[in-house]
Short mmCIF file of C-alpha atoms in Angstrom, two decimals:
data_model
loop_
_atom_site.label_atom_id
_atom_site.label_comp_id
_atom_site.label_asym_id
_atom_site.label_seq_id
_atom_site.Cartn_x
_atom_site.Cartn_y
_atom_site.Cartn_z
CA MET V 1 -4.50 -15.28 -11.29
CA LYS V 2 -7.03 -13.26 -9.09
CA THR V 3 -4.67 -13.99 -6.26
CA LYS V 4 -1.59 -12.82 -7.84
CA LEU V 5 -3.42 -9.79 -8.80
CA MET V 6 -4.40 -9.13 -4.98
CA THR V 7 -0.81 -9.80 -4.10
CA ALA V 8 0.56 -7.65 -6.51
CA ALA V 9 -1.56 -4.76 -5.48
CA ALA V 10 -0.37 -4.95 -2.10
CA VAL V 11 3.07 -4.61 -3.28
CA PHE V 12 2.85 -1.03 -3.88
CA ALA V 13 2.46 0.88 -0.77
CA LEU V 14 1.32 3.98 -2.20
CA SER V 15 -0.32 6.61 -0.08
CA THR V 16 -3.50 8.96 -0.79
CA GLY V 17 -4.66 12.47 -0.09
CA ALA V 18 -4.99 15.07 -2.70
CA ALA V 19 -3.74 17.69 -0.09
CA PHE V 20 -0.31 15.60 -0.26
CA ALA V 21 0.29 15.82 -3.82
CA GLU V 22 3.71 17.05 -4.77
CA SER V 23 3.99 20.69 -5.98
CA HIS V 24 5.64 19.31 -9.31
CA MET V 25 2.82 18.52 -11.82
CA SER V 26 3.30 16.99 -15.45
CA ALA V 27 1.71 18.61 -18.39
CA ASP V 28 -1.48 16.68 -17.73
CA GLY V 29 -1.87 17.45 -14.20
CA ASN V 30 -0.72 14.24 -12.86
CA PRO V 31 2.01 14.41 -9.91
CA MET V 32 5.50 13.72 -10.56
CA VAL V 33 7.06 11.00 -8.34
CA GLY V 34 10.72 10.91 -7.68
CA GLY V 35 11.35 13.49 -10.35
CA ALA V 36 9.68 11.27 -13.12
CA GLU V 37 6.77 12.19 -15.06
CA MET V 38 3.68 9.95 -14.26
CA PHE V 39 1.82 8.96 -17.04
CA PRO V 40 -2.07 8.36 -16.55
CA THR V 41 -1.78 6.10 -19.69
CA LYS V 42 0.97 3.76 -18.40
CA THR V 43 0.56 1.20 -15.98
CA ILE V 44 1.54 1.08 -12.17
CA VAL V 45 4.91 -0.69 -12.97
CA GLU V 46 5.88 1.26 -16.09
CA ASN V 47 5.77 4.57 -14.00
CA ALA V 48 7.02 3.38 -10.76
CA SER V 49 10.32 2.08 -13.01
CA THR V 50 11.00 5.64 -14.00
CA ALA V 51 10.94 7.08 -10.42
CA GLU V 52 14.34 7.66 -8.48
CA ASN V 53 12.52 7.17 -5.00
CA LEU V 54 10.71 3.92 -5.56
CA THR V 55 13.72 1.68 -7.03
CA THR V 56 13.62 -0.40 -4.17
CA LEU V 57 9.84 -0.85 -4.12
CA VAL V 58 10.44 -1.85 -8.25
CA ALA V 59 13.25 -4.33 -7.14
CA ALA V 60 11.18 -5.77 -4.76
CA VAL V 61 8.14 -6.32 -6.82
CA GLN V 62 10.62 -7.97 -9.42
CA ALA V 63 11.91 -10.22 -6.66
CA ALA V 64 8.40 -11.07 -5.59
CA GLY V 65 7.46 -12.04 -9.20
CA LEU V 66 4.60 -9.34 -9.25
CA VAL V 67 5.45 -7.31 -12.39
CA ASP V 68 3.05 -9.09 -14.63
CA THR V 69 0.36 -8.98 -11.78
CA LEU V 70 0.83 -5.12 -11.30
CA SER V 71 1.04 -4.50 -15.04
CA GLY V 72 -2.49 -6.25 -15.53
CA PRO V 73 -5.78 -4.38 -15.86
CA GLY V 74 -6.53 -3.70 -12.12
CA PRO V 75 -7.89 -1.52 -10.70
CA PHE V 76 -5.49 -1.30 -8.09
CA THR V 77 -4.81 1.17 -5.46
CA VAL V 78 -1.02 0.89 -4.64
CA PHE V 79 0.35 2.55 -1.10
CA ALA V 80 3.92 2.65 -2.60
CA PRO V 81 6.67 3.03 0.00
CA THR V 82 9.66 5.07 -0.78
CA ASN V 83 13.29 3.94 -0.93
CA ASP V 84 13.58 6.21 2.60
CA ALA V 85 10.60 3.78 3.60
CA PHE V 86 12.68 0.82 3.12
CA ASP V 87 15.53 2.09 4.36
CA LYS V 88 13.94 2.23 7.92
CA LEU V 89 13.82 -1.67 7.82
CA ASP V 90 16.80 -3.92 8.91
CA GLN V 91 18.83 -4.05 5.63
CA SER V 92 19.98 -7.44 6.40
CA GLN V 93 16.10 -8.65 6.66
CA VAL V 94 15.41 -6.69 3.28
CA ALA V 95 18.20 -8.61 1.56
CA GLU V 96 17.15 -11.90 2.81
CA LEU V 97 13.51 -11.33 1.74
CA MET V 98 14.63 -10.51 -1.75
CA LYS V 99 16.35 -13.83 -2.08
CA PRO V 100 14.21 -16.16 -4.45
CA GLU V 101 13.88 -18.89 -1.72
CA ASN V 102 11.75 -15.98 0.19
CA GLN V 103 9.68 -14.95 -2.65
CA ALA V 104 6.29 -15.97 -1.16
CA ALA V 105 7.16 -13.89 1.94
CA LEU V 106 8.24 -10.84 0.10
CA ALA V 107 5.18 -11.15 -2.02
CA LYS V 108 2.75 -11.25 1.16
CA ILE V 109 4.45 -7.81 2.32
CA LEU V 110 3.93 -6.23 -0.78
CA THR V 111 0.32 -7.15 -1.64
CA CYS V 112 -0.37 -5.79 1.86
CA HIS V 113 0.34 -2.52 0.16
CA VAL V 114 -2.48 -3.14 -2.42
CA VAL V 115 -6.16 -2.74 -2.65
CA ALA V 116 -8.29 -4.24 -5.57
CA ALA V 117 -10.11 -0.91 -6.19
CA ASP V 118 -9.28 2.47 -7.81
CA ALA V 119 -9.36 4.83 -4.54
CA MET V 120 -8.50 8.40 -4.88
CA SER V 121 -7.65 10.16 -1.68
CA ASP V 122 -11.26 12.21 -1.49
CA ALA V 123 -12.92 8.86 -1.74
CA ILE V 124 -10.50 7.49 1.19
CA MET V 125 -11.19 10.65 3.26
CA GLY V 126 -14.98 10.25 2.79
CA MET V 127 -14.59 6.68 4.05
CA ILE V 128 -12.76 7.50 7.14
CA ALA V 129 -15.25 10.51 7.78
CA ASP V 130 -18.18 8.01 7.44
CA ASP V 131 -16.70 5.48 9.73
CA ASN V 132 -15.98 8.02 12.71
CA GLY V 133 -12.44 8.64 11.87
CA ASP V 134 -11.26 5.05 11.65
CA HIS V 135 -11.69 3.06 8.32
CA ALA V 136 -10.81 -0.71 7.83
CA VAL V 137 -8.89 -1.25 4.66
CA THR V 138 -8.66 -4.89 3.50
CA THR V 139 -5.75 -5.32 0.97
CA VAL V 140 -5.11 -8.14 -1.76
CA GLY V 141 -2.47 -9.69 0.58
CA GLY V 142 -5.12 -10.01 3.47
CA CYS V 143 -4.01 -7.31 5.65
CA VAL V 144 -6.28 -5.01 7.22
CA LEU V 145 -4.98 -1.37 7.52
CA GLN V 146 -6.76 1.18 9.66
CA ALA V 147 -6.98 4.55 7.56
CA LYS V 148 -7.31 7.75 9.76
CA MET V 149 -7.02 11.28 9.21
CA ASP V 150 -3.81 13.12 10.96
CA GLY V 151 -4.73 16.76 10.54
CA ASP V 152 -5.18 16.89 6.52
CA MET V 153 -2.93 13.72 5.87
CA ILE V 154 -4.08 10.49 5.49
CA THR V 155 -2.23 7.65 7.76
CA LEU V 156 -2.38 4.04 7.47
CA THR V 157 -1.70 1.86 10.50
CA ASP V 158 -0.73 -1.92 9.77
CA GLU V 159 -1.19 -4.90 11.92
CA ARG V 160 1.87 -4.28 13.94
CA GLY V 161 0.88 -0.73 14.78
CA GLN V 162 3.20 1.03 12.53
CA VAL V 163 1.71 4.14 10.92
CA ALA V 164 2.72 5.34 7.48
CA THR V 165 1.78 8.71 6.03
CA VAL V 166 0.56 9.37 2.38
CA THR V 167 3.09 12.04 1.14
CA GLN V 168 1.89 11.98 -2.48
CA ALA V 169 -1.77 11.25 -3.40
CA ASP V 170 -3.72 10.62 -6.33
CA VAL V 171 -0.94 9.65 -8.83
CA LYS V 172 -3.34 8.32 -11.81
CA GLN V 173 -2.25 4.94 -13.46
CA SER V 174 -3.90 3.42 -16.51
CA ASN V 175 -4.51 0.49 -14.15
CA GLY V 176 -5.42 2.36 -10.73
CA VAL V 177 -3.75 4.86 -8.69
CA VAL V 178 -0.80 5.09 -6.67
CA HIS V 179 -0.44 7.11 -3.17
CA VAL V 180 3.21 7.39 -1.83
CA ILE V 181 3.88 6.61 1.62
CA ASP V 182 6.89 7.10 4.11
CA THR V 183 6.79 3.53 5.73
CA VAL V 184 6.59 0.10 4.70
CA LEU V 185 3.54 -1.55 5.92
CA LEU V 186 4.01 -5.14 7.27
CA PRO V 187 1.31 -8.13 7.96
CA ALA V 188 0.90 -9.24 11.41
CA GLU V 189 3.87 -11.46 12.50
#
């Protein structure tokens, strides 16, 4: 069960950084994502399912069998890639990963976006500063991401050297926090 929770956490590749929060806020002060209100009383899956810019991620979480895990108690920090982030990938490879026979490989990729903790952007920025500008982040999927600052933006570098920027940070959920990112993070080949 713990392994599934870790895997699910990686599925949501959400970025951090309070400075990156979208200007649209809900009544409770939580950032809106993809035009949808994000409720801090709902789970990561419940909220992501309403965001127009996270439909590919939600479909991938479903195909990977991670819905129950990411609906669990957490806490999770999810770095959630947008539809545009998935569009940067080879679409034939994405379609192949969504097939039932590739569920384990898809789950591995998704869990590389999840951390088994509730890490707000100010905490992440503090860890980066404490580690002289480069903080290693171990995900539920076993990937190690390098968190750095690029000006006032948090970036994450995956094991293949791809860099994702947190475009929207600190979206509170009942079971953690989501940080929206602009690139899908991948494990080492």
